[in-house]
Coordinates of C-alpha atoms and ligand atoms in Angstrom, one line a residue:
X1 CA 47.4 16.4 55.0
X2 CA 44.6 17.8 57.0
X3 CA 42.8 21.0 55.4
X4 CA 39.5 22.4 56.2
X5 CA 37.8 24.2 53.4
X6 CA 35.1 26.7 54.0
X7 CA 31.5 26.1 52.3
X8 CA 30.2 29.8 51.5
X9 CA 27.1 28.7 50.5
X10 CA 25.9 26.2 53.9
X11 CA 28.4 28.4 56.1
X12 CA 30.5 25.2 56.7
X13 CA 33.8 23.6 57.1
X14 CA 34.8 20.8 55.4
X15 CA 37.6 19.0 57.0
X16 CA 39.6 16.5 54.1
X17 CA 41.5 14.3 54.9
X18 CA 43.6 12.7 52.8
X19 CA 46.9 10.9 54.1
X20 CA 44.9 7.5 54.5
X21 CA 45.8 6.7 50.8
X22 CA 49.2 6.4 52.9
X23 CA 48.1 3.2 54.7
X24 CA 51.0 0.7 54.0
X25 CA 49.8 -1.3 56.9
X26 CA 48.0 -4.0 55.5
X27 CA 46.6 -7.2 57.6
X28 CA 45.3 -9.8 56.8
X29 CA 41.3 -9.9 57.0
X30 CA 40.7 -11.5 60.2
X31 CA 42.6 -9.8 62.3
X32 CA 41.8 -7.2 64.9
X33 CA 43.9 -3.8 64.9
X34 CA 41.7 -3.3 68.1
X35 CA 42.2 -6.8 70.3
X36 CA 44.6 -7.4 72.3
X37 CA 48.5 -8.5 70.6
X38 CA 48.9 -11.8 71.4
X39 CA 52.1 -13.5 72.9
X40 CA 54.5 -14.0 69.1
X41 CA 51.4 -12.7 66.9
X42 CA 50.0 -9.6 64.6
X43 CA 51.0 -6.4 67.2
X44 CA 48.2 -4.7 67.2
X45 CA 47.0 -1.4 68.5
X46 CA 47.5 -2.2 71.8
X47 CA 50.2 -4.2 72.7
X48 CA 49.4 -5.8 75.9
X49 CA 48.2 -9.2 76.9
X50 CA 44.4 -7.5 78.2
X51 CA 43.2 -4.2 79.3
X52 CA 39.8 -2.6 80.8
X53 CA 39.2 0.4 78.6
X54 CA 41.8 1.6 76.1
X55 CA 42.5 5.3 74.7
X56 CA 44.8 5.9 72.2
X57 CA 45.3 8.5 69.4
X58 CA 44.2 7.6 65.7
X59 CA 46.8 7.3 63.0
X60 CA 45.1 8.2 60.3
X61 CA 42.9 10.6 61.6
X62 CA 40.7 13.3 60.2
X63 CA 42.1 16.4 62.2
X64 CA 45.5 16.7 63.9
X65 CA 47.7 18.5 66.4
X66 CA 50.0 19.3 63.8
X67 CA 48.3 20.5 60.9
X68 CA 50.7 22.9 58.6
X69 CA 49.2 26.0 57.0
X70 CA 47.3 24.6 53.0
X71 CA 49.8 25.0 50.5
X72 CA 46.0 26.0 48.5
X73 CA 44.8 29.3 50.1
X74 CA 41.7 28.7 48.4
X75 CA 40.1 32.4 47.7
X76 CA 38.4 35.2 50.0
X77 CA 35.2 33.6 49.2
X78 CA 36.4 29.8 50.2
X79 CA 39.2 30.0 52.1
X80 CA 41.4 26.6 53.1
X81 CA 42.1 27.0 56.9
X82 CA 45.0 24.1 59.1
X83 CA 43.2 21.0 60.0
X84 CA 44.4 21.3 63.1
X85 CA 42.6 18.6 65.7
X86 CA 42.7 15.5 67.7
X87 CA 41.2 12.1 66.9
X88 CA 40.8 9.3 69.4
X89 CA 40.0 6.0 69.3
X90 CA 38.1 4.5 72.2
X91 CA 38.3 1.0 73.0
X92 CA 35.3 -0.4 75.3
X93 CA 36.6 -4.0 76.1
X94 CA 39.4 -6.6 75.4
X95 CA 36.8 -9.2 74.4
X96 CA 36.4 -8.1 70.8
X97 CA 32.5 -9.5 71.0
X98 CA 31.5 -7.6 73.3
X99 CA 28.9 -4.5 72.6
X100 CA 28.1 -1.5 75.2
X101 CA 24.7 -3.4 75.5
X102 CA 26.3 -6.7 76.6
X103 CA 29.5 -5.1 78.8
X104 CA 28.7 -4.9 83.1
X105 CA 27.7 -1.3 83.9
X106 CA 30.1 -1.2 86.2
X107 CA 32.0 -1.4 82.7
X108 CA 29.8 1.1 81.2
X109 CA 30.6 3.2 85.0
X110 CA 34.2 3.2 84.0
X111 CA 33.4 5.0 80.3
X112 CA 31.7 7.3 81.1
X113 CA 34.7 8.3 83.7
X114 CA 36.9 7.7 80.6
X115 CA 34.9 10.3 78.5
X116 CA 34.6 12.9 81.0
X117 CA 38.0 12.4 81.3
X118 CA 39.6 12.8 77.4
X119 CA 36.6 15.5 77.5
X120 CA 37.9 17.4 80.2
X121 CA 42.0 16.5 78.4
X122 CA 41.3 17.6 75.0
X123 CA 39.4 20.2 75.6
X124 CA 41.7 22.3 77.4
X125 CA 43.9 22.7 74.8
X126 CA 43.3 25.9 72.7
X127 CA 43.4 24.0 69.2
X128 CA 39.7 22.7 70.6
X129 CA 37.0 24.4 70.4
X130 CA 34.8 20.5 70.6
X131 CA 35.0 17.6 72.1
X132 CA 32.2 15.8 69.7
X133 CA 32.3 11.6 71.7
X134 CA 30.8 9.3 69.0
X135 CA 30.2 5.8 68.2
X136 CA 29.7 4.0 64.8
X137 CA 28.6 0.9 65.5
X138 CA 27.0 -2.1 62.6
X139 CA 27.9 -2.8 59.3
X140 CA 24.9 -0.7 58.3
X141 CA 26.4 2.7 59.3
X142 CA 29.9 1.4 57.6
X143 CA 32.2 -0.4 60.7
X144 CA 34.3 -2.3 59.5
X145 CA 36.1 -3.2 62.6
X146 CA 34.4 -4.5 64.4
X147 CA 35.6 -4.6 67.8
X148 CA 33.8 -2.7 70.5
X149 CA 35.0 1.3 70.2
X150 CA 34.0 4.7 70.0
X151 CA 36.0 7.7 68.3
X152 CA 36.5 11.2 70.1
X153 CA 37.8 14.4 67.1
X154 CA 38.9 17.7 68.6
X155 CA 37.1 19.7 66.5
X156 CA 39.6 23.7 65.7
X157 CA 35.3 24.8 65.6
X158 CA 32.1 24.3 66.6
X159 CA 30.5 21.9 64.2
X160 CA 27.3 22.7 62.8
X161 CA 24.8 20.9 64.2
X162 CA 25.8 21.6 67.9
X163 CA 26.4 24.8 66.7
X164 CA 22.3 25.0 66.2
X165 CA 21.4 23.7 68.4
X166 CA 23.5 26.0 70.9
X167 CA 22.1 28.9 68.8
X168 CA 18.4 28.1 69.0
X169 CA 18.5 27.4 72.9
X170 CA 21.0 30.8 73.6
X171 CA 17.8 32.3 70.9
X172 CA 14.8 30.2 73.3
X173 CA 16.9 31.4 76.9
X174 CA 17.6 35.5 75.8
X175 CA 13.5 35.3 74.9
X176 CA 11.9 33.0 77.7
X177 CA 13.6 34.7 80.6
X178 CA 16.8 32.7 80.9
X179 CA 15.6 29.7 80.5
X180 CA 17.2 26.4 79.1
X181 CA 15.3 25.1 76.0
X182 CA 16.2 21.2 76.5
X183 CA 15.7 21.1 80.5
X184 CA 12.0 22.4 79.7
X185 CA 12.0 20.0 76.4
X186 CA 12.6 17.7 79.7
X187 CA 9.9 18.6 81.2
X188 CA 7.6 18.4 78.6
X189 CA 8.8 14.6 77.6
X190 CA 8.1 13.6 81.3
X191 CA 4.7 16.1 81.8
X192 CA 3.1 14.5 78.5
X193 CA 5.2 10.4 79.2
X194 CA 3.8 8.4 75.9
X195 CA 7.4 8.9 74.4
X196 CA 9.2 7.6 78.1
X197 CA 11.2 5.0 77.9
X198 CA 13.7 4.5 80.7
X199 CA 14.0 6.8 84.1
X200 CA 16.7 7.0 86.3
X201 CA 17.4 9.3 89.5
X202 CA 18.8 11.6 87.1
X203 CA 18.9 11.0 83.5
X204 CA 16.3 10.2 81.3
X205 CA 15.7 8.3 78.4
X206 CA 13.0 9.2 75.9
X207 CA 12.1 9.2 72.0
X208 CA 11.5 12.9 71.2
X209 CA 8.5 14.1 70.0
X210 CA 10.5 15.3 66.4
X211 CA 12.4 12.6 65.8
X212 CA 14.2 12.3 62.9
X213 CA 15.0 8.3 62.4
X214 CA 11.5 5.8 64.2
X215 CA 13.9 4.8 67.2
X216 CA 15.9 8.0 67.4
X217 CA 16.5 7.9 71.7
X218 CA 17.9 11.0 73.8
X219 CA 19.4 11.0 77.2
X220 CA 19.5 13.7 79.0
X221 CA 20.6 15.3 82.5
X222 CA 18.0 15.7 84.0
X223 CA 20.1 18.3 85.8
X224 CA 21.5 21.5 83.7
X225 CA 25.1 20.0 83.5
X226 CA 27.0 22.2 80.6
X227 CA 29.1 18.7 80.1
X228 CA 29.6 14.9 81.0
X229 CA 32.9 16.9 83.1
X230 CA 30.3 18.7 85.6
X231 CA 28.6 14.8 86.1
X232 CA 28.9 13.7 90.0
X233 CA 30.0 10.3 90.5
X234 CA 25.9 9.5 91.4
X235 CA 25.6 11.3 87.9
X236 CA 27.7 9.0 86.4
X237 CA 26.7 6.4 87.8
X238 CA 22.9 6.6 86.9
X239 CA 24.0 7.3 83.4
X240 CA 25.9 4.4 83.3
X241 CA 22.3 2.6 84.1
X242 CA 20.3 4.7 82.3
X243 CA 22.4 3.3 79.3
X244 CA 22.5 -0.4 79.7
X245 CA 18.9 -0.7 80.1
X246 CA 18.2 1.6 77.2
X247 CA 21.0 -0.9 74.3
X248 CA 19.7 -3.8 76.2
X249 CA 16.5 -2.9 74.7
X250 CA 17.6 -1.4 71.6
X251 CA 19.1 -5.1 70.9
X252 CA 16.0 -7.1 71.9
X253 CA 13.6 -4.5 69.9
X254 CA 14.2 -7.3 66.3
X255 CA 16.3 -9.6 68.0
X256 CA 20.0 -8.6 66.7
X257 CA 22.8 -6.5 68.0
X258 CA 20.2 -3.0 66.8
X259 CA 23.3 -0.8 64.7
X260 CA 23.4 2.7 65.9
X261 CA 25.1 6.5 66.1
X262 CA 25.8 7.6 68.8
X263 CA 26.9 10.9 69.5
X264 CA 27.2 13.3 73.0
X265 CA 26.3 17.4 72.4
X266 CA 28.1 19.7 75.5
X267 CA 29.3 22.0 76.2
X268 CA 32.1 23.8 73.7
X269 CA 34.8 24.4 74.8
X270 CA 36.0 27.7 73.1
X271 CA 36.6 29.6 75.9
X272 CA 32.8 31.6 75.9
X273 CA 30.6 30.5 78.6
X274 CA 27.5 27.8 77.9
X275 CA 25.9 27.9 80.8
X276 CA 22.0 27.3 80.8
X277 CA 22.3 26.3 76.6
X278 CA 24.1 23.8 76.5
X279 CA 22.8 21.1 78.0
X280 CA 24.3 17.2 78.2
X281 CA 22.7 15.1 76.7
X282 CA 23.7 11.9 74.4
X283 CA 21.8 11.5 71.6
X284 CA 20.6 8.0 69.6
X285 CA 19.9 7.1 65.6
X286 CA 19.2 3.5 64.9
X287 CA 19.2 3.5 60.7
X288 CA 16.8 0.3 61.1
X289 CA 13.0 1.5 60.7
X290 CA 12.2 -2.5 60.7
X291 CA 14.2 -5.5 61.3
X292 CA 15.2 -5.3 57.9
X293 CA 14.3 -1.8 56.2
X294 CA 16.5 1.0 57.0
X295 CA 16.4 4.2 56.6
X296 CA 18.7 5.6 54.2
X297 CA 19.2 9.5 53.6
X298 CA 18.6 10.0 50.7
X299 CA 17.2 13.0 47.9
X300 CA 15.0 14.5 50.9
X301 CA 17.3 14.6 54.0
X302 CA 20.5 14.5 52.2
X303 CA 19.8 17.2 49.6
X304 CA 17.1 19.3 51.0
X305 CA 17.6 18.4 55.1
X306 CA 14.2 17.3 55.5
X307 CA 13.5 14.2 57.1
X308 CA 10.7 12.5 56.4
X309 CA 9.8 10.1 58.8
X310 CA 7.0 7.1 58.0
X311 CA 5.8 6.2 61.8
X312 CA 5.1 8.5 65.1
X313 CA 7.7 8.4 67.6
X314 CA 4.4 7.7 69.9
X315 CA 3.8 5.0 67.9
X316 CA 7.8 3.6 68.1
X317 CA 8.5 4.3 71.8
X318 CA 5.9 2.3 73.1
X319 CA 6.7 -1.0 70.8
X320 CA 10.5 0.5 72.2
X321 CA 9.2 0.5 75.8
X322 CA 8.4 -2.9 75.5
X323 CA 11.5 -4.0 75.8
X324 CA 12.8 -2.3 78.2
X325 CA 12.7 -3.9 81.6
X326 CA 13.0 -2.9 85.2
X327 CA 12.3 1.2 83.8
Ligands
ZN1 ZN1 39.1 -7.2 68.1
ZN2 ZN1 19.2 23.0 80.5
ZN3 ZN1 21.2 17.5 70.9

């Protein structure tokens, strides 16, 4: 059952996906459902002996294309709606032990093309208003499947965080002769330079002045491209190269494969025009404050929505920059 319930106090949808409990297929613990199917072995999600990059629909999705009108009508104050949308899983490689950081730049580039393709295809569906491409990596983030993979959610609404960003950018544009908020932030970061990490030909990685996590990194397209699908071949190539350098740096920060959440913010696909408002960028939120201390989203962050960070971004940027080669 995929159902949306409206929270009128925060003015946002909460998605319920209760079919996850219907899971009948319980594979043995050592068995990875994302690895290629070995001859004579357990059938995995990919019935092939090998693959480059694979995309498939999540079997237990948070949103489903055929979600029906809920039996529970809710009320005028707190209505319900069908949890209509799409959830895909993107396998980065058939190598179980690979990570984005250890993959070749060529493979990361192919992945960028896959992301762009999925953005376009899911975005074209009339019930998908926002294509959200993301990756949860590491046990610290609650990931149970270690096989290198990311996810894509096609939401039937613009989720709150991108919506907040878009409304800030739209207000900024209206007050500043049509200027893009993200373009202006980016030029400020490049001019200041203290938090810059990687300068590619078309992309810049930096820790934002107002980072919510000690090692939060934003990767901005220098051109005001609304979405990943708008990027040209050279831009896609450069994005792969900047990501590779950043991720290798991330892994040498504490000497282990750094857990993180990676999310992409870009133009909604609700049919409106977001030119000069949405500016394609990727955000990374690693939970580590140090090698053995994690930043938890506790009372202030979760209950008040106010982040408390115990180190300035200028300091963490200097440390992380020292770990990045060939900037
Ligand atoms: Zn695997
Ligand atoms: Zn822009
Ligand atoms: Zn953003």
